[in-house]
Amino acid sequence: RQFRTEIATNRDNLAVSAAYHVPLQKVLSQYVDADAEGRKALQSSLKFDNIRPPGFERTAWDLSVTTESLTYIDAELAFVLSKIYTFQSHIDGLTGAFTDAMFRNPPSYESEEFLRVVDVYYDDLVSMEPILLEMYKQVLPLIDEALAE
């Protein structure tokens, strides 16, 4: 039951993050590739409301690994859950590397270097977010089925 709650929470949080990242990444990508005139035209569309990295709950996973309770659930479900939490860890790693770099050399939001780094981060992130959302969509019925047994 806790897995279902945690996965649904992570799905909902990621959907909100993705809704922010996707349109911003499109404008940002156009902006960093544009010449000075193109940048002026795009400037009003480039609005940051912080970076908004996705965050993931993982208490149910950590507890199940620590207590070895994964052995009590269906092996296929345990495998899918493991893939999801591993994928979340990849996104966390990407976010950690990005934020570490930012804090080592704090940028100005208008600097070209900062915008290029955010563009690379968002480019990776927006390619990963739909994959993870689809994984959530596929695992929730498996969890519901296991709970019904």
Short mmCIF file of C-alpha atoms in Angstrom, two decimals:
data_model
loop_
_atom_site.label_atom_id
_atom_site.label_comp_id
_atom_site.label_asym_id
_atom_site.label_seq_id
_atom_site.Cartn_x
_atom_site.Cartn_y
_atom_site.Cartn_z
CA ARG A 1 0.00 0.00 0.00
CA GLN A 2 2.83 2.43 0.80
CA PHE A 3 4.41 1.77 -2.59
CA ARG A 4 1.19 2.79 -4.31
CA THR A 5 0.99 6.03 -2.34
CA GLU A 6 4.65 6.81 -2.93
CA ILE A 7 4.53 6.05 -6.66
CA ALA A 8 1.33 8.10 -7.11
CA THR A 9 2.89 11.02 -5.22
CA ASN A 10 6.07 10.83 -7.30
CA ARG A 11 4.00 10.63 -10.50
CA ASP A 12 1.96 13.69 -9.55
CA ASN A 13 5.04 15.70 -8.55
CA LEU A 14 6.88 14.73 -11.72
CA ALA A 15 3.90 15.67 -13.90
CA VAL A 16 3.95 19.17 -12.38
CA SER A 17 7.72 19.46 -12.92
CA ALA A 18 7.48 18.22 -16.50
CA ALA A 19 4.71 20.71 -17.27
CA TYR A 20 7.13 23.46 -16.23
CA HIS A 21 10.28 22.03 -17.85
CA VAL A 22 8.99 21.14 -21.32
CA PRO A 23 7.84 24.58 -22.53
CA LEU A 24 10.71 26.37 -20.79
CA GLN A 25 13.27 24.02 -22.35
CA LYS A 26 11.87 24.70 -25.84
CA VAL A 27 12.25 28.46 -25.43
CA LEU A 28 15.61 28.09 -23.70
CA SER A 29 16.98 25.90 -26.48
CA GLN A 30 15.88 28.43 -29.10
CA TYR A 31 17.35 31.24 -27.02
CA VAL A 32 20.85 29.79 -26.60
CA ASP A 33 21.03 28.96 -30.32
CA ALA A 34 19.79 32.39 -31.43
CA ASP A 35 21.81 35.39 -32.49
CA ALA A 36 21.54 38.69 -30.57
CA GLU A 37 18.42 39.79 -32.42
CA GLY A 38 16.73 36.43 -31.95
CA ARG A 39 17.52 36.53 -28.25
CA LYS A 40 15.89 39.93 -27.92
CA ALA A 41 12.73 38.52 -29.51
CA LEU A 42 12.73 35.51 -27.17
CA GLN A 43 13.69 37.40 -23.99
CA SER A 44 10.10 38.01 -22.88
CA SER A 45 9.27 34.29 -23.28
CA LEU A 46 12.20 33.17 -21.16
CA LYS A 47 10.75 33.32 -17.65
CA PHE A 48 12.32 31.29 -14.86
CA ASP A 49 10.48 30.56 -11.66
CA ASN A 50 13.47 28.78 -10.16
CA ILE A 51 14.88 25.58 -11.66
CA ARG A 52 12.23 23.27 -10.14
CA PRO A 53 14.08 19.98 -10.19
CA PRO A 54 11.86 16.96 -9.64
CA GLY A 55 11.96 15.42 -6.20
CA PHE A 56 11.11 11.84 -5.36
CA GLU A 57 9.92 10.13 -2.21
CA ARG A 58 11.64 6.82 -1.60
CA THR A 59 10.80 5.86 1.96
CA ALA A 60 8.73 2.80 1.01
CA TRP A 61 11.54 1.57 -1.24
CA ASP A 62 14.28 2.17 1.33
CA LEU A 63 12.27 0.46 4.05
CA SER A 64 11.47 -2.54 1.86
CA VAL A 65 15.14 -2.97 0.92
CA THR A 66 16.30 -2.57 4.52
CA THR A 67 13.78 -5.05 5.90
CA GLU A 68 14.12 -7.40 2.90
CA SER A 69 10.34 -7.33 2.47
CA LEU A 70 10.61 -7.27 -1.34
CA THR A 71 10.86 -11.05 -1.13
CA TYR A 72 7.18 -11.11 -0.07
CA ILE A 73 5.85 -9.46 -3.23
CA ASP A 74 5.57 -10.74 -6.78
CA ALA A 75 9.01 -10.93 -8.44
CA GLU A 76 7.80 -9.10 -11.57
CA LEU A 77 6.43 -6.25 -9.48
CA ALA A 78 9.64 -6.07 -7.44
CA PHE A 79 11.65 -5.92 -10.67
CA VAL A 80 9.51 -3.09 -12.10
CA LEU A 81 9.72 -1.16 -8.83
CA SER A 82 13.48 -1.57 -8.82
CA LYS A 83 13.68 -0.19 -12.38
CA ILE A 84 11.57 2.81 -11.38
CA TYR A 85 13.59 3.66 -8.30
CA THR A 86 16.83 3.21 -10.25
CA PHE A 87 15.55 5.56 -12.96
CA GLN A 88 14.56 8.09 -10.30
CA SER A 89 18.11 7.83 -8.93
CA HIS A 90 19.49 8.66 -12.39
CA ILE A 91 17.37 11.81 -12.47
CA ASP A 92 18.49 12.64 -8.92
CA GLY A 93 22.10 12.19 -10.03
CA LEU A 94 21.65 14.49 -12.99
CA THR A 95 20.00 17.08 -10.75
CA GLY A 96 22.73 16.73 -8.12
CA ALA A 97 25.49 17.29 -10.66
CA PHE A 98 23.69 20.32 -12.04
CA THR A 99 23.06 21.92 -8.64
CA ASP A 100 26.60 21.15 -7.42
CA ALA A 101 27.98 23.00 -10.43
CA MET A 102 25.67 25.93 -9.77
CA PHE A 103 26.72 26.26 -6.15
CA ARG A 104 30.43 26.03 -6.96
CA ASN A 105 30.14 28.90 -9.39
CA PRO A 106 26.89 30.76 -8.66
CA PRO A 107 25.56 32.14 -11.92
CA SER A 108 23.52 35.12 -12.85
CA TYR A 109 20.23 34.10 -14.43
CA GLU A 110 21.04 36.21 -17.44
CA SER A 111 24.52 34.81 -18.11
CA GLU A 112 24.97 32.82 -21.30
CA GLU A 113 27.02 30.17 -19.50
CA PHE A 114 24.24 29.57 -16.99
CA LEU A 115 21.55 29.43 -19.67
CA ARG A 116 23.57 26.91 -21.69
CA VAL A 117 24.03 24.69 -18.63
CA VAL A 118 20.30 24.86 -17.82
CA ASP A 119 19.53 24.06 -21.46
CA VAL A 120 21.65 20.90 -21.30
CA TYR A 121 20.11 19.90 -17.97
CA TYR A 122 16.55 20.50 -19.16
CA ASP A 123 17.26 18.76 -22.46
CA ASP A 124 18.20 15.59 -20.57
CA LEU A 125 15.42 16.04 -18.04
CA VAL A 126 12.61 16.49 -20.55
CA SER A 127 13.71 13.33 -22.33
CA MET A 128 13.69 11.35 -19.06
CA GLU A 129 10.49 12.66 -17.47
CA PRO A 130 8.03 11.09 -19.97
CA ILE A 131 9.78 7.74 -19.67
CA LEU A 132 9.40 7.77 -15.91
CA LEU A 133 5.78 8.95 -16.12
CA GLU A 134 5.05 6.00 -18.40
CA MET A 135 6.76 3.64 -15.95
CA TYR A 136 4.51 4.97 -13.19
CA LYS A 137 1.46 4.48 -15.40
CA GLN A 138 2.41 0.85 -16.02
CA VAL A 139 3.26 -0.07 -12.44
CA LEU A 140 0.22 1.33 -10.67
CA PRO A 141 -2.17 -1.35 -12.05
CA LEU A 142 0.36 -4.02 -11.02
CA ILE A 143 0.39 -2.63 -7.50
CA ASP A 144 -3.41 -2.47 -7.46
CA GLU A 145 -3.56 -6.09 -8.61
CA ALA A 146 -1.14 -7.16 -5.86
CA LEU A 147 -3.13 -5.26 -3.25
CA ALA A 148 -6.34 -6.97 -4.36
CA GLU A 149 -4.89 -10.44 -3.76
#
